[in-house]
Amino acid sequence: MDQNSINIIADHVPERLKTPLTRAVTSICDKVTEIVLRADRPLCVYESKRLYFVTEKGYLTDSIHANDLLTVSSKEVDQTVLLLCRYSVYAYQHEINNGYITIGGGVRVGLCGQAVMTDGQVTNVRDISTLCFRVAREVKGCATQLLSMIRPFGGVLICGVPGSGKTTLIRDMARQLSYTCRVSAADERCELSACSYSGGRGFDMGLCDVYAGYPKGVAARQAIRSTAPEIIVCDEIGDRNDAELLMYSLRCGVSFIATVHAASMADLRGRQVTERLIDTGAFRYIVFLKNDTVGKIDRIYEMTDSRG
């Protein structure tokens, strides 16, 4: 997190929380990964593997028993939701139903509450109790090692646990590759490009053509029809429709670079949906990341030995 990300988050929380939060995180802004507001619970700051609480005077403590912890009220959670939606919850209903809102700087805010279901689909989320501000980072050059080890044509699936830097890595892959081939990004949640409300990009995507806010399938099909990509980059595949999307792209001669949550090949193969993604033949390389440094490779499989 940089100072700009701090300011963006601070602008989306009520005034009573703004000053102590800004003061508390400024000294460790480059290490903060998440800021979490929970109704009637202390304001939390996550730094990689550590958890801190913000005090009323704007200091950090790792003790849940401290006397002056800054507690977030349920009303302040509701106020934050309004700020995130720019006072038009209806305009953000689709994002809310999908569990997140993306704001400036690529900051994604996860929402937790009570789902309202209609015909098996989430049509609203009420009584929101948790807001998790997850910070996006731009680390130029983090994909250099991987790109020196593989040939991206033929498809690359980046795997890792949450927080291992998958999105950061493919962002830099898209940027670097865009200078040598045609690359489009299916940026459904606006995390890759960090698009602002006005449509401007917060991160350097090079010459990559960015389809921001489109569902992945729609973005891929529009890209193939309109910008003729050789490679399409997208984040977090893994639902039942993604296998069909990959097959369609393969028929059009397009390679995919994508990410998926998985800690190991056994984990990846152990889930029916992700195993189907592998079996499409869309990925020549399956790359697993370590969980300590962005872009640090743990292991690379080629499809010939990916069952191993």
PDB file of N, CA, C and O in Angstrom, residues 142-187:
ATOM      1  N   CYS A 142       8.220  -7.919 -11.645  1.00  0.00           N
ATOM      2  CA  CYS A 142       8.063  -9.158 -10.873  1.00  0.00           C
ATOM      3  C   CYS A 142       7.829 -10.377 -11.762  1.00  0.00           C
ATOM      4  O   CYS A 142       8.004 -11.510 -11.323  1.00  0.00           O
ATOM      5  N   ALA A 143       7.443 -10.159 -13.021  1.00  0.00           N
ATOM      6  CA  ALA A 143       7.197 -11.286 -13.929  1.00  0.00           C
ATOM      7  C   ALA A 143       8.418 -11.640 -14.775  1.00  0.00           C
ATOM      8  O   ALA A 143       8.378 -12.595 -15.554  1.00  0.00           O
ATOM      9  N   THR A 144       9.498 -10.887 -14.630  1.00  0.00           N
ATOM     10  CA  THR A 144      10.664 -11.084 -15.492  1.00  0.00           C
ATOM     11  C   THR A 144      11.225 -12.489 -15.381  1.00  0.00           C
ATOM     12  O   THR A 144      11.547 -13.141 -16.391  1.00  0.00           O
ATOM     13  N   GLN A 145      11.371 -13.001 -14.162  1.00  0.00           N
ATOM     14  CA  GLN A 145      11.932 -14.343 -13.968  1.00  0.00           C
ATOM     15  C   GLN A 145      11.068 -15.394 -14.664  1.00  0.00           C
ATOM     16  O   GLN A 145      11.584 -16.259 -15.397  1.00  0.00           O
ATOM     17  N   LEU A 146       9.760 -15.329 -14.448  1.00  0.00           N
ATOM     18  CA  LEU A 146       8.878 -16.331 -15.039  1.00  0.00           C
ATOM     19  C   LEU A 146       8.904 -16.263 -16.556  1.00  0.00           C
ATOM     20  O   LEU A 146       8.975 -17.291 -17.238  1.00  0.00           O
ATOM     21  N   LEU A 147       8.868 -15.060 -17.118  1.00  0.00           N
ATOM     22  CA  LEU A 147       8.861 -14.920 -18.573  1.00  0.00           C
ATOM     23  C   LEU A 147      10.169 -15.400 -19.205  1.00  0.00           C
ATOM     24  O   LEU A 147      10.187 -15.750 -20.388  1.00  0.00           O
ATOM     25  N   SER A 148      11.246 -15.419 -18.426  1.00  0.00           N
ATOM     26  CA  SER A 148      12.508 -15.944 -18.940  1.00  0.00           C
ATOM     27  C   SER A 148      12.539 -17.472 -18.935  1.00  0.00           C
ATOM     28  O   SER A 148      13.396 -18.086 -19.587  1.00  0.00           O
ATOM     29  N   MET A 149      11.573 -18.085 -18.220  1.00  0.00           N
ATOM     30  CA  MET A 149      11.565 -19.537 -18.067  1.00  0.00           C
ATOM     31  C   MET A 149      10.519 -20.226 -18.935  1.00  0.00           C
ATOM     32  O   MET A 149      10.589 -21.448 -19.127  1.00  0.00           O
ATOM     33  N   ILE A 150       9.553 -19.479 -19.456  1.00  0.00           N
ATOM     34  CA  ILE A 150       8.463 -20.088 -20.209  1.00  0.00           C
ATOM     35  C   ILE A 150       8.211 -19.317 -21.498  1.00  0.00           C
ATOM     36  O   ILE A 150       8.680 -18.190 -21.658  1.00  0.00           O
ATOM     37  N   ARG A 151       7.458 -19.943 -22.380  1.00  0.00           N
ATOM     38  CA  ARG A 151       6.968 -19.263 -23.574  1.00  0.00           C
ATOM     39  C   ARG A 151       5.463 -19.114 -23.386  1.00  0.00           C
ATOM     40  O   ARG A 151       4.753 -20.121 -23.326  1.00  0.00           O
ATOM     41  N   PRO A 152       4.948 -17.902 -23.252  1.00  0.00           N
ATOM     42  CA  PRO A 152       3.555 -17.719 -22.838  1.00  0.00           C
ATOM     43  C   PRO A 152       2.524 -18.232 -23.834  1.00  0.00           C
ATOM     44  O   PRO A 152       1.395 -18.528 -23.463  1.00  0.00           O
ATOM     45  N   PHE A 153       2.910 -18.373 -25.121  1.00  0.00           N
ATOM     46  CA  PHE A 153       1.956 -18.903 -26.085  1.00  0.00           C
ATOM     47  C   PHE A 153       1.714 -20.381 -25.773  1.00  0.00           C
ATOM     48  O   PHE A 153       2.651 -21.143 -25.559  1.00  0.00           O
ATOM     49  N   GLY A 154       0.453 -20.752 -25.768  1.00  0.00           N
ATOM     50  CA  GLY A 154       0.088 -22.099 -25.339  1.00  0.00           C
ATOM     51  C   GLY A 154      -0.611 -22.087 -24.004  1.00  0.00           C
ATOM     52  O   GLY A 154      -1.196 -23.081 -23.589  1.00  0.00           O
ATOM     53  N   GLY A 155      -0.602 -20.941 -23.317  1.00  0.00           N
ATOM     54  CA  GLY A 155      -1.381 -20.782 -22.097  1.00  0.00           C
ATOM     55  C   GLY A 155      -0.596 -20.986 -20.818  1.00  0.00           C
ATOM     56  O   GLY A 155       0.251 -21.881 -20.724  1.00  0.00           O
ATOM     57  N   VAL A 156      -0.872 -20.108 -19.827  1.00  0.00           N
ATOM     58  CA  VAL A 156      -0.207 -20.181 -18.525  1.00  0.00           C
ATOM     59  C   VAL A 156      -1.263 -20.027 -17.444  1.00  0.00           C
ATOM     60  O   VAL A 156      -2.039 -19.065 -17.451  1.00  0.00           O
ATOM     61  N   LEU A 157      -1.296 -20.972 -16.524  1.00  0.00           N
ATOM     62  CA  LEU A 157      -2.197 -20.904 -15.376  1.00  0.00           C
ATOM     63  C   LEU A 157      -1.363 -20.658 -14.127  1.00  0.00           C
ATOM     64  O   LEU A 157      -0.510 -21.475 -13.769  1.00  0.00           O
ATOM     65  N   ILE A 158      -1.589 -19.521 -13.481  1.00  0.00           N
ATOM     66  CA  ILE A 158      -0.854 -19.142 -12.273  1.00  0.00           C
ATOM     67  C   ILE A 158      -1.670 -19.556 -11.054  1.00  0.00           C
ATOM     68  O   ILE A 158      -2.813 -19.131 -10.890  1.00  0.00           O
ATOM     69  N   CYS A 159      -1.089 -20.370 -10.193  1.00  0.00           N
ATOM     70  CA  CYS A 159      -1.791 -20.911  -9.028  1.00  0.00           C
ATOM     71  C   CYS A 159      -1.102 -20.476  -7.740  1.00  0.00           C
ATOM     72  O   CYS A 159       0.122 -20.348  -7.685  1.00  0.00           O
ATOM     73  N   GLY A 160      -1.895 -20.286  -6.709  1.00  0.00           N
ATOM     74  CA  GLY A 160      -1.343 -19.935  -5.406  1.00  0.00           C
ATOM     75  C   GLY A 160      -2.450 -19.683  -4.415  1.00  0.00           C
ATOM     76  O   GLY A 160      -3.625 -19.594  -4.781  1.00  0.00           O
ATOM     77  N   VAL A 161      -2.071 -19.580  -3.169  1.00  0.00           N
ATOM     78  CA  VAL A 161      -3.036 -19.284  -2.127  1.00  0.00           C
ATOM     79  C   VAL A 161      -3.360 -17.793  -2.166  1.00  0.00           C
ATOM     80  O   VAL A 161      -2.625 -17.001  -2.769  1.00  0.00           O
ATOM     81  N   PRO A 162      -4.477 -17.365  -1.557  1.00  0.00           N
ATOM     82  CA  PRO A 162      -4.773 -15.930  -1.489  1.00  0.00           C
ATOM     83  C   PRO A 162      -3.607 -15.160  -0.877  1.00  0.00           C
ATOM     84  O   PRO A 162      -3.025 -15.576   0.124  1.00  0.00           O
ATOM     85  N   GLY A 163      -3.251 -14.047  -1.502  1.00  0.00           N
ATOM     86  CA  GLY A 163      -2.162 -13.221  -0.992  1.00  0.00           C
ATOM     87  C   GLY A 163      -0.786 -13.585  -1.516  1.00  0.00           C
ATOM     88  O   GLY A 163       0.214 -12.974  -1.111  1.00  0.00           O
ATOM     89  N   SER A 164      -0.703 -14.558  -2.431  1.00  0.00           N
ATOM     90  CA  SER A 164       0.601 -14.971  -2.941  1.00  0.00           C
ATOM     91  C   SER A 164       1.085 -14.104  -4.103  1.00  0.00           C
ATOM     92  O   SER A 164       2.200 -14.300  -4.597  1.00  0.00           O
ATOM     93  N   GLY A 165       0.249 -13.172  -4.558  1.00  0.00           N
ATOM     94  CA  GLY A 165       0.683 -12.234  -5.590  1.00  0.00           C
ATOM     95  C   GLY A 165       0.306 -12.630  -7.004  1.00  0.00           C
ATOM     96  O   GLY A 165       0.934 -12.159  -7.968  1.00  0.00           O
ATOM     97  N   LYS A 166      -0.718 -13.455  -7.163  1.00  0.00           N
ATOM     98  CA  LYS A 166      -1.114 -13.918  -8.500  1.00  0.00           C
ATOM     99  C   LYS A 166      -1.527 -12.749  -9.396  1.00  0.00           C
ATOM    100  O   LYS A 166      -1.074 -12.646 -10.540  1.00  0.00           O
ATOM    101  N   THR A 167      -2.395 -11.881  -8.876  1.00  0.00           N
ATOM    102  CA  THR A 167      -2.872 -10.759  -9.674  1.00  0.00           C
ATOM    103  C   THR A 167      -1.732  -9.806 -10.016  1.00  0.00           C
ATOM    104  O   THR A 167      -1.616  -9.320 -11.148  1.00  0.00           O
ATOM    105  N   THR A 168      -0.887  -9.531  -9.049  1.00  0.00           N
ATOM    106  CA  THR A 168       0.263  -8.648  -9.274  1.00  0.00           C
ATOM    107  C   THR A 168       1.168  -9.209 -10.361  1.00  0.00           C
ATOM    108  O   THR A 168       1.666  -8.470 -11.223  1.00  0.00           O
ATOM    109  N   LEU A 169       1.361 -10.525 -10.343  1.00  0.00           N
ATOM    110  CA  LEU A 169       2.237 -11.166 -11.325  1.00  0.00           C
ATOM    111  C   LEU A 169       1.659 -11.082 -12.727  1.00  0.00           C
ATOM    112  O   LEU A 169       2.361 -10.693 -13.673  1.00  0.00           O
ATOM    113  N   ILE A 170       0.373 -11.418 -12.901  1.00  0.00           N
ATOM    114  CA  ILE A 170      -0.163 -11.409 -14.271  1.00  0.00           C
ATOM    115  C   ILE A 170      -0.336  -9.987 -14.786  1.00  0.00           C
ATOM    116  O   ILE A 170      -0.319  -9.763 -15.996  1.00  0.00           O
ATOM    117  N   ARG A 171      -0.485  -9.021 -13.884  1.00  0.00           N
ATOM    118  CA  ARG A 171      -0.515  -7.624 -14.323  1.00  0.00           C
ATOM    119  C   ARG A 171       0.803  -7.257 -14.999  1.00  0.00           C
ATOM    120  O   ARG A 171       0.828  -6.630 -16.057  1.00  0.00           O
ATOM    121  N   ASP A 172       1.914  -7.659 -14.368  1.00  0.00           N
ATOM    122  CA  ASP A 172       3.217  -7.337 -14.949  1.00  0.00           C
ATOM    123  C   ASP A 172       3.492  -8.184 -16.185  1.00  0.00           C
ATOM    124  O   ASP A 172       4.153  -7.707 -17.121  1.00  0.00           O
ATOM    125  N   MET A 173       2.983  -9.411 -16.226  1.00  0.00           N
ATOM    126  CA  MET A 173       3.108 -10.228 -17.435  1.00  0.00           C
ATOM    127  C   MET A 173       2.407  -9.543 -18.604  1.00  0.00           C
ATOM    128  O   MET A 173       2.941  -9.456 -19.706  1.00  0.00           O
ATOM    129  N   ALA A 174       1.178  -9.059 -18.348  1.00  0.00           N
ATOM    130  CA  ALA A 174       0.432  -8.373 -19.409  1.00  0.00           C
ATOM    131  C   ALA A 174       1.181  -7.146 -19.899  1.00  0.00           C
ATOM    132  O   ALA A 174       1.268  -6.893 -21.108  1.00  0.00           O
ATOM    133  N   ARG A 175       1.729  -6.374 -18.968  1.00  0.00           N
ATOM    134  CA  ARG A 175       2.454  -5.156 -19.345  1.00  0.00           C
ATOM    135  C   ARG A 175       3.673  -5.490 -20.203  1.00  0.00           C
ATOM    136  O   ARG A 175       3.866  -4.900 -21.280  1.00  0.00           O
ATOM    137  N   GLN A 176       4.498  -6.425 -19.746  1.00  0.00           N
ATOM    138  CA  GLN A 176       5.722  -6.747 -20.476  1.00  0.00           C
ATOM    139  C   GLN A 176       5.425  -7.368 -21.839  1.00  0.00           C
ATOM    140  O   GLN A 176       6.051  -7.013 -22.846  1.00  0.00           O
ATOM    141  N   LEU A 177       4.455  -8.278 -21.883  1.00  0.00           N
ATOM    142  CA  LEU A 177       4.147  -8.956 -23.141  1.00  0.00           C
ATOM    143  C   LEU A 177       3.512  -8.032 -24.163  1.00  0.00           C
ATOM    144  O   LEU A 177       3.629  -8.262 -25.373  1.00  0.00           O
ATOM    145  N   SER A 178       2.845  -6.970 -23.680  1.00  0.00           N
ATOM    146  CA  SER A 178       2.139  -6.079 -24.607  1.00  0.00           C
ATOM    147  C   SER A 178       3.084  -5.330 -25.539  1.00  0.00           C
ATOM    148  O   SER A 178       2.651  -4.788 -26.559  1.00  0.00           O
ATOM    149  N   TYR A 179       4.371  -5.306 -25.204  1.00  0.00           N
ATOM    150  CA  TYR A 179       5.330  -4.614 -26.063  1.00  0.00           C
ATOM    151  C   TYR A 179       5.871  -5.504 -27.175  1.00  0.00           C
ATOM    152  O   TYR A 179       6.600  -5.022 -28.060  1.00  0.00           O
ATOM    153  N   THR A 180       5.535  -6.802 -27.137  1.00  0.00           N
ATOM    154  CA  THR A 180       6.022  -7.717 -28.171  1.00  0.00           C
ATOM    155  C   THR A 180       4.902  -8.458 -28.877  1.00  0.00           C
ATOM    156  O   THR A 180       5.143  -9.087 -29.910  1.00  0.00           O
ATOM    157  N   CYS A 181       3.675  -8.434 -28.325  1.00  0.00           N
ATOM    158  CA  CYS A 181       2.553  -9.098 -28.980  1.00  0.00           C
ATOM    159  C   CYS A 181       1.253  -8.410 -28.577  1.00  0.00           C
ATOM    160  O   CYS A 181       1.255  -7.535 -27.706  1.00  0.00           O
ATOM    161  N   ARG A 182       0.152  -8.803 -29.200  1.00  0.00           N
ATOM    162  CA  ARG A 182      -1.144  -8.201 -28.914  1.00  0.00           C
ATOM    163  C   ARG A 182      -1.749  -8.863 -27.683  1.00  0.00           C
ATOM    164  O   ARG A 182      -1.981 -10.074 -27.657  1.00  0.00           O
ATOM    165  N   VAL A 183      -2.020  -8.057 -26.657  1.00  0.00           N
ATOM    166  CA  VAL A 183      -2.539  -8.569 -25.389  1.00  0.00           C
ATOM    167  C   VAL A 183      -3.806  -7.813 -25.020  1.00  0.00           C
ATOM    168  O   VAL A 183      -3.865  -6.578 -25.108  1.00  0.00           O
ATOM    169  N   SER A 184      -4.839  -8.550 -24.625  1.00  0.00           N
ATOM    170  CA  SER A 184      -6.046  -7.956 -24.062  1.00  0.00           C
ATOM    171  C   SER A 184      -6.231  -8.471 -22.645  1.00  0.00           C
ATOM    172  O   SER A 184      -5.869  -9.609 -22.339  1.00  0.00           O
ATOM    173  N   ALA A 185      -6.804  -7.644 -21.786  1.00  0.00           N
ATOM    174  CA  ALA A 185      -7.081  -8.034 -20.403  1.00  0.00           C
ATOM    175  C   ALA A 185      -8.583  -8.025 -20.160  1.00  0.00           C
ATOM    176  O   ALA A 185      -9.251  -7.020 -20.424  1.00  0.00           O
ATOM    177  N   ALA A 186      -9.101  -9.151 -19.680  1.00  0.00           N
ATOM    178  CA  ALA A 186     -10.502  -9.231 -19.263  1.00  0.00           C
ATOM    179  C   ALA A 186     -10.535  -8.884 -17.778  1.00  0.00           C
ATOM    180  O   ALA A 186     -10.419  -9.749 -16.915  1.00  0.00           O
ATOM    181  N   ASP A 187     -10.667  -7.586 -17.489  1.00  0.00           N
ATOM    182  CA  ASP A 187     -10.499  -7.067 -16.133  1.00  0.00           C
ATOM    183  C   ASP A 187     -11.866  -6.900 -15.464  1.00  0.00           C
ATOM    184  O   ASP A 187     -12.345  -5.774 -15.253  1.00  0.00           O
TER     185      ASP A 187
END
